[in-house]
């Protein structure tokens, strides 16, 4: 094999990888063009801000899900977990008004409790999966039902509402901007960067990939598989708690219908982004694009009345499948 | 109003019949309905529990048994238990779904029980003695009438709908029929799934898309909460903009009592309908007049003048 051949092969491979990485970005770009052509207001500053802020919930949760899925797991409980954490957080904060007043202290304690609950709930999922030796699908299907019914129970079948005294203090966390971007978007960016660094630049990230590729090999290579896998669920729980902290100030309420199907949206965002569902390969950057794509689809469907409302699900399904097909199909195969 | 008159009727009868009532055996009435999973249903549950206390205090020989079930199969089993264990004399049932519960209710009827069906009709006619329901088309019509009163020809509205179901279609179709010819433009309608978050997002998108919106028909108080949050975020909650919800959520009613300009009215879809059905069923044992029949409750327009009578601060809804 001559040198030029090697270089040729390498550059070809680099190009192929690029195309794969570009898939979700390309899909998002096409969606934006479609959105703009339907209505120029799509690219207005207000709508872009709305889109980014809305993506933050699913996006933050999906970054956590990227770790779980890369390490070969799955977490179906995130939507219900978000609902129950929102509910408990609201109850705690309402009850603290008497002690700490309707100020920042109450909010901070509420957020602290939210993070503890998230980490705790993630740890339970992780330990039941690893030490309990139960499939992640079943564990998190179980906790999904448990959390959902708990929030219904706490809310007495109705809605838990944050006291109006606190709303004024907490509201800016969702509605205010810093340097032109809403705060939820900054949180989203922070989580995305941290997630990218942890997955791509740390030993922990490499262990996640190794476990997802082949758990037995990882185990024989002296990787503490149980601990790493449990940690991925803890990260997921932490991300859910962060999402909850920016979700609650939006409408100040939680009910049994909070966070319904968020788990599927998060998983879809991860897969659209290029992470492999069976584990072993994860891309945080792709996940972010995946979350943006999902939100954009909903946004575009609200911007047009060309498509019957009844077919919204069909459009979403088609676009998701197309987006994944764009990046999975081996485009360069014929050329080789 | 008619509830009050029935109560008065029943009271009067109770006094007349009290002598014979004591000698009578206990009358057991089973009340079966879906487990509340959303705010309106939990309000219904609350009103039913209040009615149980009130009716049992009023009539010592009446025993009401309230059972809620998480799914149609569980409700069918609950109905069987009511016949075999509780030996009910009457059944008040809000069926989870029409088809799977038609036969179980027929079986209860075969045991000789008096049947009251609430809100969701059964698949066969002639089973129930009393039918009590809200009025979905009326809710749409009353909302549209209010819109026509407030808006002029050429004004623009957007509509946020519920979940694609018959209930939603009935409300929407009646609204559109009433508004036809008024010159009010419906810019677009989207499903917000009777959900606050969806109401917020759909309204955000409507606001980005349409620079000129004069009013919003949100159809439901939960959706309206999201709509109002989106309007406030965009700073488009002034200039006579108003939102019409529906159902009768206590926070909304409180706002109307306090003179809210953004949500000046609400259209009732009574969460107390199960309680009303319980009153009627008890009346069928206690009244001296015939009670059987179909009772379609009004979709009352709640405004500042009458809001107080629909305000239940202790109810979860």
XYZ file of C-alpha atoms in Angstrom, chain A residues 20-330:
311
model
C -22.501 11.424 9.642
C -21.842 14.163 12.147
C -23.403 16.712 9.832
C -26.616 14.678 9.369
C -28.598 16.181 12.266
C -27.277 19.687 11.533
C -28.351 19.291 7.914
C -31.810 18.115 8.986
C -32.162 21.108 11.303
C -31.073 23.462 8.537
C -33.633 21.999 6.129
C -36.337 22.337 8.775
C -35.411 25.987 9.333
C -35.598 26.694 5.595
C -39.012 25.020 5.443
C -40.142 27.002 8.482
C -38.941 30.280 7.001
C -40.553 29.619 3.649
C -43.887 28.922 5.366
C -43.746 32.126 7.373
C -40.933 34.635 7.673
C -41.908 35.201 11.308
C -40.304 31.788 11.940
C -36.871 33.403 12.042
C -37.994 36.378 14.111
C -35.997 36.937 17.263
C -39.003 36.159 19.437
C -39.635 32.792 17.824
C -35.971 31.745 17.894
C -35.830 32.623 21.590
C -39.024 30.652 22.223
C -37.610 27.685 20.327
C -34.323 27.637 22.213
C -35.996 28.077 25.600
C -38.493 25.331 24.865
C -35.721 22.979 23.729
C -33.951 23.498 27.030
C -36.171 21.053 29.016
C -35.928 18.141 26.627
C -32.339 19.074 25.723
C -31.039 19.022 29.296
C -32.807 15.735 30.024
C -31.513 14.314 26.733
C -27.894 15.131 27.619
C -28.352 12.924 30.692
C -30.022 10.278 28.540
C -27.000 10.322 26.218
C -24.858 8.945 29.062
C -27.391 6.291 30.052
C -27.874 5.136 26.461
C -24.146 5.252 25.593
C -23.494 2.929 28.532
C -26.099 0.514 27.158
C -28.960 1.472 29.477
C -32.299 3.217 29.058
C -34.326 5.431 31.371
C -38.069 5.596 30.802
C -38.811 7.310 34.094
C -37.528 10.826 33.299
C -40.909 12.375 32.403
C -42.643 11.129 35.550
C -39.529 11.951 37.558
C -39.682 15.549 36.328
C -43.367 15.682 37.280
C -42.897 14.320 40.790
C -39.835 16.479 41.470
C -41.745 19.571 40.287
C -44.614 18.628 42.585
C -42.485 17.962 45.657
C -40.464 21.103 45.003
C -43.665 23.179 44.888
C -44.951 21.617 48.120
C -41.628 22.237 49.883
C -41.378 25.850 48.751
C -45.011 26.634 49.634
C -44.442 25.255 53.117
C -41.212 27.191 53.620
C -42.828 30.597 53.048
C -43.849 30.684 56.699
C -40.270 30.095 57.882
C -38.095 31.828 55.300
C -40.517 34.227 53.632
C -41.139 34.477 49.908
C -37.529 35.344 49.091
C -34.534 33.824 47.406
C -33.725 31.526 50.378
C -36.958 29.576 49.890
C -36.292 29.224 46.170
C -32.715 28.074 46.762
C -33.810 25.447 49.297
C -36.463 24.307 46.817
C -33.862 23.978 44.054
C -31.477 22.163 46.426
C -34.196 19.669 47.325
C -34.940 19.216 43.636
C -31.309 18.292 42.924
C -31.177 15.892 45.898
C -34.409 14.246 44.744
C -33.129 13.947 41.173
C -29.828 12.438 42.197
C -31.610 10.113 44.635
C -34.159 8.972 42.066
C -31.395 8.364 39.523
C -29.379 6.406 42.086
C -32.395 4.177 42.806
C -32.779 3.451 39.078
C -29.044 2.733 38.826
C -28.755 0.475 41.855
C -31.861 -1.530 40.941
C -30.412 -2.036 37.463
C -26.875 -2.976 38.521
C -27.048 -4.520 41.997
C -30.628 -5.673 41.556
C -29.754 -7.216 38.177
C -33.087 -6.154 36.691
C -33.235 -4.915 33.110
C -33.146 -1.111 32.947
C -36.276 -1.154 30.800
C -38.259 -2.889 33.536
C -36.778 -0.907 36.452
C -37.475 2.440 34.841
C -40.874 1.309 33.530
C -41.687 0.543 37.155
C -40.363 3.812 38.548
C -42.127 5.656 35.715
C -45.470 4.350 36.992
C -44.520 4.982 40.620
C -43.494 8.610 40.099
C -46.505 9.345 37.919
C -48.940 8.030 40.496
C -47.079 9.787 43.319
C -47.518 13.186 41.690
C -51.209 12.415 41.131
C -51.448 11.485 44.801
C -49.630 14.578 46.069
C -51.807 16.780 43.864
C -54.958 14.972 45.028
C -55.696 14.213 41.382
C -55.559 17.913 40.570
C -52.811 20.468 40.160
C -50.120 21.625 42.579
C -49.627 25.351 42.299
C -46.746 27.457 43.492
C -47.852 30.169 45.907
C -48.337 33.500 44.136
C -46.040 35.189 46.669
C -43.149 33.091 45.386
C -43.894 33.381 41.691
C -42.618 36.947 41.503
C -39.288 35.887 42.959
C -38.909 32.692 40.937
C -40.407 33.863 37.612
C -37.191 35.531 36.288
C -35.429 32.150 36.227
C -37.542 31.231 33.216
C -38.549 34.580 31.737
C -35.466 36.785 32.187
C -32.498 37.037 29.852
C -28.788 37.408 30.372
C -26.655 38.852 27.555
C -29.528 38.473 25.102
C -30.268 34.816 25.838
C -32.951 33.549 28.234
C -31.588 31.933 31.398
C -32.909 28.435 30.523
C -30.814 28.600 27.342
C -27.702 29.404 29.386
C -28.401 26.422 31.627
C -28.857 24.313 28.502
C -25.528 25.530 27.102
C -23.785 24.855 30.425
C -25.158 21.321 30.628
C -24.254 20.679 26.992
C -20.637 21.807 27.414
C -20.215 19.889 30.686
C -21.793 16.830 29.079
C -19.508 17.031 26.042
C -16.380 17.357 28.202
C -17.365 14.477 30.498
C -18.252 12.129 27.650
C -15.326 12.966 25.371
C -12.467 14.080 27.597
C -12.646 11.997 30.786
C -11.957 8.400 31.751
C -15.563 8.152 32.899
C -16.777 9.022 29.401
C -14.549 6.365 27.840
C -15.787 3.795 30.364
C -19.388 4.605 29.406
C -18.584 3.928 25.760
C -16.645 0.774 26.649
C -19.468 -0.634 28.763
C -21.995 0.158 26.052
C -19.850 -1.607 23.434
C -19.224 -4.714 25.440
C -19.989 -4.968 29.112
C -18.052 -8.197 29.705
C -14.884 -6.900 28.071
C -15.137 -3.715 30.126
C -15.518 -5.783 33.270
C -12.416 -7.904 32.458
C -10.534 -4.645 31.750
C -11.004 -3.729 35.424
C -13.724 -1.156 34.802
C -16.086 -0.909 37.758
C -19.108 -1.509 35.574
C -21.759 -1.250 38.288
C -20.442 2.034 39.600
C -20.116 3.627 36.166
C -23.589 2.483 35.121
C -25.143 3.726 38.361
C -23.379 7.053 37.848
C -24.970 7.441 34.392
C -28.422 7.169 36.009
C -27.372 9.651 38.708
C -26.285 12.092 35.973
C -29.641 11.526 34.294
C -31.462 12.277 37.565
C -29.367 15.397 38.083
C -30.233 16.610 34.579
C -33.940 15.971 35.193
C -33.706 18.018 38.403
C -32.018 20.888 36.522
C -34.726 20.812 33.877
C -37.342 20.872 36.645
C -35.740 23.915 38.253
C -36.211 25.925 35.069
C -39.604 24.334 34.302
C -41.413 25.196 37.536
C -41.132 29.014 37.224
C -42.740 28.896 33.763
C -46.308 28.141 34.839
C -45.733 27.543 38.550
C -47.637 24.288 38.586
C -47.302 20.528 38.386
C -49.956 17.910 37.746
C -50.378 14.365 36.543
C -50.063 15.666 32.985
C -46.664 17.306 33.554
C -43.817 15.770 31.579
C -45.963 13.145 29.829
C -43.909 11.447 27.077
C -40.790 13.494 27.837
C -38.906 10.208 28.125
C -39.703 9.337 24.534
C -38.809 12.824 23.335
C -35.493 12.672 25.187
C -34.675 9.243 23.764
C -35.696 10.406 20.282
C -33.436 13.474 20.612
C -30.520 11.247 21.602
C -31.022 8.846 18.699
C -31.634 11.587 16.125
C -28.346 13.051 17.321
C -26.432 9.954 16.294
C -26.045 8.058 19.572
C -26.597 4.349 19.091
C -29.634 2.994 20.981
C -27.887 -0.235 21.901
C -24.980 1.694 23.394
C -21.262 2.025 22.748
C -21.330 5.288 20.826
C -22.554 8.616 22.115
C -22.630 12.153 20.801
C -23.662 15.004 23.104
C -23.488 17.570 20.288
C -25.867 15.485 18.211
C -28.249 15.192 21.137
C -28.478 18.976 21.365
C -29.329 19.141 17.647
C -31.823 16.313 18.134
C -33.617 18.252 20.860
C -33.676 21.365 18.661
C -35.040 19.359 15.727
C -37.892 17.929 17.821
C -38.913 21.341 19.147
C -38.647 22.884 15.686
C -40.990 20.275 14.208
C -43.681 21.160 16.764
C -43.061 24.849 16.184
C -43.358 24.581 12.404
C -46.565 22.569 12.668
C -48.015 25.419 14.751
C -46.917 27.873 12.072
C -48.943 26.357 9.283
C -52.483 25.221 8.680
C -51.593 23.401 5.472
C -51.385 20.078 7.285
C -54.432 18.739 9.137
C -54.016 18.882 12.908
C -54.815 15.179 13.015
C -51.641 14.445 11.047
C -49.189 16.217 13.365
C -47.990 12.870 14.730
C -47.486 11.574 11.193
C -45.329 14.544 10.254
C -43.268 14.203 13.415
C -42.749 10.503 12.810
C -41.738 11.005 9.188
C -39.258 13.759 10.003
C -37.665 11.793 12.847
C -37.233 8.702 10.682
C -35.871 10.768 7.796
C -33.416 12.574 10.077
C -32.038 9.301 11.397
C -31.969 7.745 7.924
C -29.979 10.723 6.610
C -27.149 9.956 8.977
C -27.335 6.172 9.241
C -27.554 5.182 5.611
C -24.055 4.374 4.363
